[in-house]
């Protein structure tokens, strides 16, 4: 998805996204359902694909229109070097900024949307990610250790600030980039 110096998606990228949206909307309804989004190969093979698909449908809605489709996909747009150099401090942060990508990822873990990732939520997401290769006991140990290491205030859960700090050294900008137009 190409973005101009002003931070907006280029017209060519919008046209390609609209073409992709229409291709996914096989019944020409003007919106996409969860089933339509399951056709995206990158989501079909992603262990968190169902959680990502759910993020297209805030507040339990059953359909996503084109602007909503673009809004969610913007989080996955690769970050270009010039994006950070030309950012106007008066404008809102782009959806694909490091902070917004981390916030999006945090929401994939925060299943009950209470602003914290509990041990139970960490365990549920780990189960999705590793499948059957790891025993339940090993998963519980990983969840315990992950929450303990990130939990700075000792409340037994991981806040967004703690989540962000624990991922400081990770290249989130590249790891959270997918090509959706293919």
mmCIF file of C-alpha atoms in Angstrom:
data_model
loop_
_atom_site.group_PDB
_atom_site.id
_atom_site.type_symbol
_atom_site.label_atom_id
_atom_site.label_comp_id
_atom_site.label_asym_id
_atom_site.label_seq_id
_atom_site.Cartn_x
_atom_site.Cartn_y
_atom_site.Cartn_z
ATOM 1 C CA UNK A 1 0.000 0.000 0.000
ATOM 2 C CA UNK A 2 1.776 3.171 -1.128
ATOM 3 C CA UNK A 3 1.407 6.261 0.972
ATOM 4 C CA UNK A 4 2.221 9.745 -0.147
ATOM 5 C CA UNK A 5 4.337 12.221 1.798
ATOM 6 C CA UNK A 6 1.153 13.631 3.343
ATOM 7 C CA UNK A 7 0.527 10.295 5.092
ATOM 8 C CA UNK A 8 -2.480 9.295 3.008
ATOM 9 C CA UNK A 9 -2.861 6.131 0.975
ATOM 10 C CA UNK A 10 -2.106 6.784 -2.692
ATOM 11 C CA UNK A 11 -4.929 6.705 -5.179
ATOM 12 C CA UNK A 12 -3.321 3.748 -6.972
ATOM 13 C CA UNK A 13 -3.204 1.752 -3.710
ATOM 14 C CA UNK A 14 -6.802 2.630 -2.919
ATOM 15 C CA UNK A 15 -7.867 1.449 -6.359
ATOM 16 C CA UNK A 16 -5.999 -1.855 -5.876
ATOM 17 C CA UNK A 17 -7.546 -2.281 -2.420
ATOM 18 C CA UNK A 18 -10.990 -1.551 -3.825
ATOM 19 C CA UNK A 19 -10.399 -4.130 -6.550
ATOM 20 C CA UNK A 20 -9.346 -6.658 -3.868
ATOM 21 C CA UNK A 21 -12.407 -5.747 -1.776
ATOM 22 C CA UNK A 22 -14.699 -6.326 -4.769
ATOM 23 C CA UNK A 23 -12.973 -9.651 -5.563
ATOM 24 C CA UNK A 24 -13.548 -10.816 -1.975
ATOM 25 C CA UNK A 25 -17.183 -9.617 -2.171
ATOM 26 C CA UNK A 26 -18.202 -12.422 -4.536
ATOM 27 C CA UNK A 27 -21.941 -11.787 -4.145
ATOM 28 C CA UNK A 28 -21.587 -8.034 -4.847
ATOM 29 C CA UNK A 29 -23.202 -7.096 -1.502
ATOM 30 C CA UNK A 30 -21.070 -3.970 -0.991
ATOM 31 C CA UNK A 31 -19.643 -5.329 2.267
ATOM 32 C CA UNK A 32 -17.581 -8.281 3.465
ATOM 33 C CA UNK A 33 -18.496 -10.972 5.963
ATOM 34 C CA UNK A 34 -16.162 -13.105 8.056
ATOM 35 C CA UNK A 35 -16.437 -15.845 5.421
ATOM 36 C CA UNK A 36 -15.343 -13.430 2.688
ATOM 37 C CA UNK A 37 -12.220 -12.473 4.686
ATOM 38 C CA UNK A 38 -11.311 -16.124 5.216
ATOM 39 C CA UNK A 39 -10.453 -16.179 1.498
ATOM 40 C CA UNK A 40 -7.330 -14.060 2.180
ATOM 41 C CA UNK A 41 -4.459 -16.534 2.032
ATOM 42 C CA UNK A 42 -2.221 -14.650 4.483
ATOM 43 C CA UNK A 43 -4.990 -14.835 7.098
ATOM 44 C CA UNK A 44 -5.910 -18.447 6.360
ATOM 45 C CA UNK A 45 -2.402 -19.636 7.275
ATOM 46 C CA UNK A 46 -1.892 -17.242 10.206
ATOM 47 C CA UNK A 47 -2.564 -18.913 13.581
ATOM 48 C CA UNK A 48 -4.142 -15.641 14.725
ATOM 49 C CA UNK A 49 -6.115 -15.292 11.485
ATOM 50 C CA UNK A 50 -9.491 -15.700 13.212
ATOM 51 C CA UNK A 51 -8.584 -13.019 15.781
ATOM 52 C CA UNK A 52 -7.437 -10.691 12.989
ATOM 53 C CA UNK A 53 -10.659 -11.322 11.063
ATOM 54 C CA UNK A 54 -12.637 -10.522 14.240
ATOM 55 C CA UNK A 55 -10.885 -7.124 14.388
ATOM 56 C CA UNK A 56 -12.685 -6.141 11.176
ATOM 57 C CA UNK A 57 -15.983 -6.414 13.070
ATOM 58 C CA UNK A 58 -15.873 -4.144 16.120
ATOM 59 C CA UNK A 59 -18.873 -4.167 18.418
ATOM 60 C CA UNK A 60 -20.122 -7.505 17.070
ATOM 61 C CA UNK A 61 -21.160 -6.223 13.652
ATOM 62 C CA UNK A 62 -21.583 -8.812 10.891
ATOM 63 C CA UNK A 63 -20.204 -6.811 7.976
ATOM 64 C CA UNK A 64 -17.336 -4.506 7.069
ATOM 65 C CA UNK A 65 -17.587 -1.843 4.388
ATOM 66 C CA UNK A 66 -14.699 -0.606 2.239
ATOM 67 C CA UNK A 67 -13.546 2.202 4.617
ATOM 68 C CA UNK A 68 -13.506 -0.282 7.521
ATOM 69 C CA UNK A 69 -11.569 -2.769 5.392
ATOM 70 C CA UNK A 70 -8.925 -0.141 4.566
ATOM 71 C CA UNK A 71 -8.755 1.060 8.207
ATOM 72 C CA UNK A 72 -7.879 -2.396 9.557
ATOM 73 C CA UNK A 73 -5.462 -3.215 6.725
ATOM 74 C CA UNK A 74 -3.615 0.079 7.264
ATOM 75 C CA UNK A 75 -2.158 -1.386 10.479
ATOM 76 C CA UNK A 76 -0.323 -3.957 8.369
ATOM 77 C CA UNK A 77 1.135 -1.564 5.824
ATOM 78 C CA UNK A 78 4.941 -1.703 5.925
ATOM 79 C CA UNK A 79 6.528 1.407 7.424
ATOM 80 C CA UNK A 80 8.690 3.342 4.996
ATOM 81 C CA UNK A 81 11.637 5.399 6.287
ATOM 82 C CA UNK A 82 10.160 8.619 4.936
ATOM 83 C CA UNK A 83 6.892 7.953 6.842
ATOM 84 C CA UNK A 84 8.554 8.721 10.159
ATOM 85 C CA UNK A 85 10.651 11.605 8.831
ATOM 86 C CA UNK A 86 7.758 13.569 7.352
ATOM 87 C CA UNK A 87 5.169 12.997 10.091
ATOM 88 C CA UNK A 88 3.496 16.276 11.025
ATOM 89 C CA UNK A 89 3.199 16.338 14.848
ATOM 90 C CA UNK A 90 -0.207 18.059 14.526
ATOM 91 C CA UNK A 91 -1.669 15.209 12.459
ATOM 92 C CA UNK A 92 -2.872 11.944 14.010
ATOM 93 C CA UNK A 93 -0.341 9.140 14.102
ATOM 94 C CA UNK A 94 -0.655 6.852 11.050
ATOM 95 C CA UNK A 95 -2.372 3.508 11.687
ATOM 96 C CA UNK A 96 0.819 1.694 10.689
ATOM 97 C CA UNK A 97 2.997 3.521 13.237
ATOM 98 C CA UNK A 98 4.869 1.373 15.740
ATOM 99 C CA UNK A 99 2.558 2.469 18.554
ATOM 100 C CA UNK A 100 -0.623 1.727 16.595
ATOM 101 C CA UNK A 101 0.702 -1.638 15.385
ATOM 102 C CA UNK A 102 1.507 -2.540 19.009
ATOM 103 C CA UNK A 103 -1.941 -1.398 20.135
ATOM 104 C CA UNK A 104 -3.534 -3.551 17.433
ATOM 105 C CA UNK A 105 -1.420 -6.568 18.490
ATOM 106 C CA UNK A 106 -2.267 -5.929 22.151
ATOM 107 C CA UNK A 107 -5.967 -6.094 21.310
ATOM 108 C CA UNK A 108 -5.461 -9.519 19.706
ATOM 109 C CA UNK A 109 -4.300 -10.781 23.113
ATOM 110 C CA UNK A 110 -6.708 -8.777 25.304
ATOM 111 C CA UNK A 111 -9.651 -11.072 24.626
ATOM 112 C CA UNK A 112 -12.036 -9.531 27.173
ATOM 113 C CA UNK A 113 -11.011 -5.949 26.238
ATOM 114 C CA UNK A 114 -10.305 -4.904 29.827
ATOM 115 C CA UNK A 115 -6.999 -3.217 28.965
ATOM 116 C CA UNK A 116 -4.868 -6.032 30.414
ATOM 117 C CA UNK A 117 -3.570 -9.372 29.148
ATOM 118 C CA UNK A 118 -4.150 -11.963 31.846
ATOM 119 C CA UNK A 119 -2.351 -15.293 32.162
ATOM 120 C CA UNK A 120 -5.555 -16.977 30.905
ATOM 121 C CA UNK A 121 -5.680 -14.746 27.789
ATOM 122 C CA UNK A 122 -1.965 -15.323 27.110
ATOM 123 C CA UNK A 123 -2.567 -19.071 27.376
ATOM 124 C CA UNK A 124 -5.510 -18.947 24.944
ATOM 125 C CA UNK A 125 -3.490 -17.054 22.325
ATOM 126 C CA UNK A 126 -0.478 -19.350 22.793
ATOM 127 C CA UNK A 127 -2.740 -22.364 22.164
ATOM 128 C CA UNK A 128 -3.787 -20.808 18.848
ATOM 129 C CA UNK A 129 -0.199 -20.089 17.889
ATOM 130 C CA UNK A 130 1.517 -23.376 18.696
ATOM 131 C CA UNK A 131 -1.169 -25.965 18.090
ATOM 132 C CA UNK A 132 -0.431 -29.491 19.293
ATOM 133 C CA UNK A 133 3.382 -29.461 19.197
ATOM 134 C CA UNK A 134 3.636 -28.327 22.833
ATOM 135 C CA UNK A 135 2.133 -29.931 25.938
ATOM 136 C CA UNK A 136 -0.424 -28.069 28.052
ATOM 137 C CA UNK A 137 2.082 -27.926 30.924
ATOM 138 C CA UNK A 138 4.723 -26.358 28.674
ATOM 139 C CA UNK A 139 2.178 -23.820 27.416
ATOM 140 C CA UNK A 140 1.213 -22.903 30.977
ATOM 141 C CA UNK A 141 4.887 -22.420 31.865
ATOM 142 C CA UNK A 142 5.405 -20.191 28.809
ATOM 143 C CA UNK A 143 2.292 -18.141 29.659
ATOM 144 C CA UNK A 144 3.376 -17.777 33.310
ATOM 145 C CA UNK A 145 6.907 -16.738 32.388
ATOM 146 C CA UNK A 146 5.754 -14.325 29.669
ATOM 147 C CA UNK A 147 3.302 -12.558 31.971
ATOM 148 C CA UNK A 148 5.803 -12.490 34.888
ATOM 149 C CA UNK A 149 8.570 -10.985 32.732
ATOM 150 C CA UNK A 150 6.358 -8.239 31.290
ATOM 151 C CA UNK A 151 4.311 -7.517 34.453
ATOM 152 C CA UNK A 152 6.206 -4.630 36.057
ATOM 153 C CA UNK A 153 3.563 -3.554 38.590
ATOM 154 C CA UNK A 154 2.972 -7.070 39.941
ATOM 155 C CA UNK A 155 -0.789 -7.174 39.284
ATOM 156 C CA UNK A 156 -0.580 -10.524 37.486
ATOM 157 C CA UNK A 157 -1.468 -9.086 34.079
ATOM 158 C CA UNK A 158 0.212 -7.142 31.258
ATOM 159 C CA UNK A 159 -0.953 -3.581 30.540
ATOM 160 C CA UNK A 160 -0.443 -1.890 27.157
ATOM 161 C CA UNK A 161 2.531 0.076 28.545
ATOM 162 C CA UNK A 162 4.117 -3.145 29.854
ATOM 163 C CA UNK A 163 3.360 -4.902 26.546
ATOM 164 C CA UNK A 164 5.049 -2.064 24.633
ATOM 165 C CA UNK A 165 8.129 -2.156 26.885
ATOM 166 C CA UNK A 166 8.449 -5.936 26.567
ATOM 167 C CA UNK A 167 8.540 -5.603 22.764
ATOM 168 C CA UNK A 168 10.945 -2.635 22.640
ATOM 169 C CA UNK A 169 13.645 -4.511 20.761
ATOM 170 C CA UNK A 170 11.338 -6.337 18.352
ATOM 171 C CA UNK A 171 11.038 -5.124 14.766
ATOM 172 C CA UNK A 172 7.248 -4.764 14.974
ATOM 173 C CA UNK A 173 7.125 -2.588 11.881
ATOM 174 C CA UNK A 174 8.301 -5.472 9.684
ATOM 175 C CA UNK A 175 6.805 -8.409 11.610
ATOM 176 C CA UNK A 176 3.344 -6.811 11.393
ATOM 177 C CA UNK A 177 3.400 -6.214 7.656
ATOM 178 C CA UNK A 178 1.434 -8.345 5.217
ATOM 179 C CA UNK A 179 0.862 -8.088 1.505
ATOM 180 C CA UNK A 180 -2.879 -8.055 1.031
ATOM 181 C CA UNK A 181 -3.114 -7.033 -2.609
ATOM 182 C CA UNK A 182 -1.862 -10.305 -4.098
#
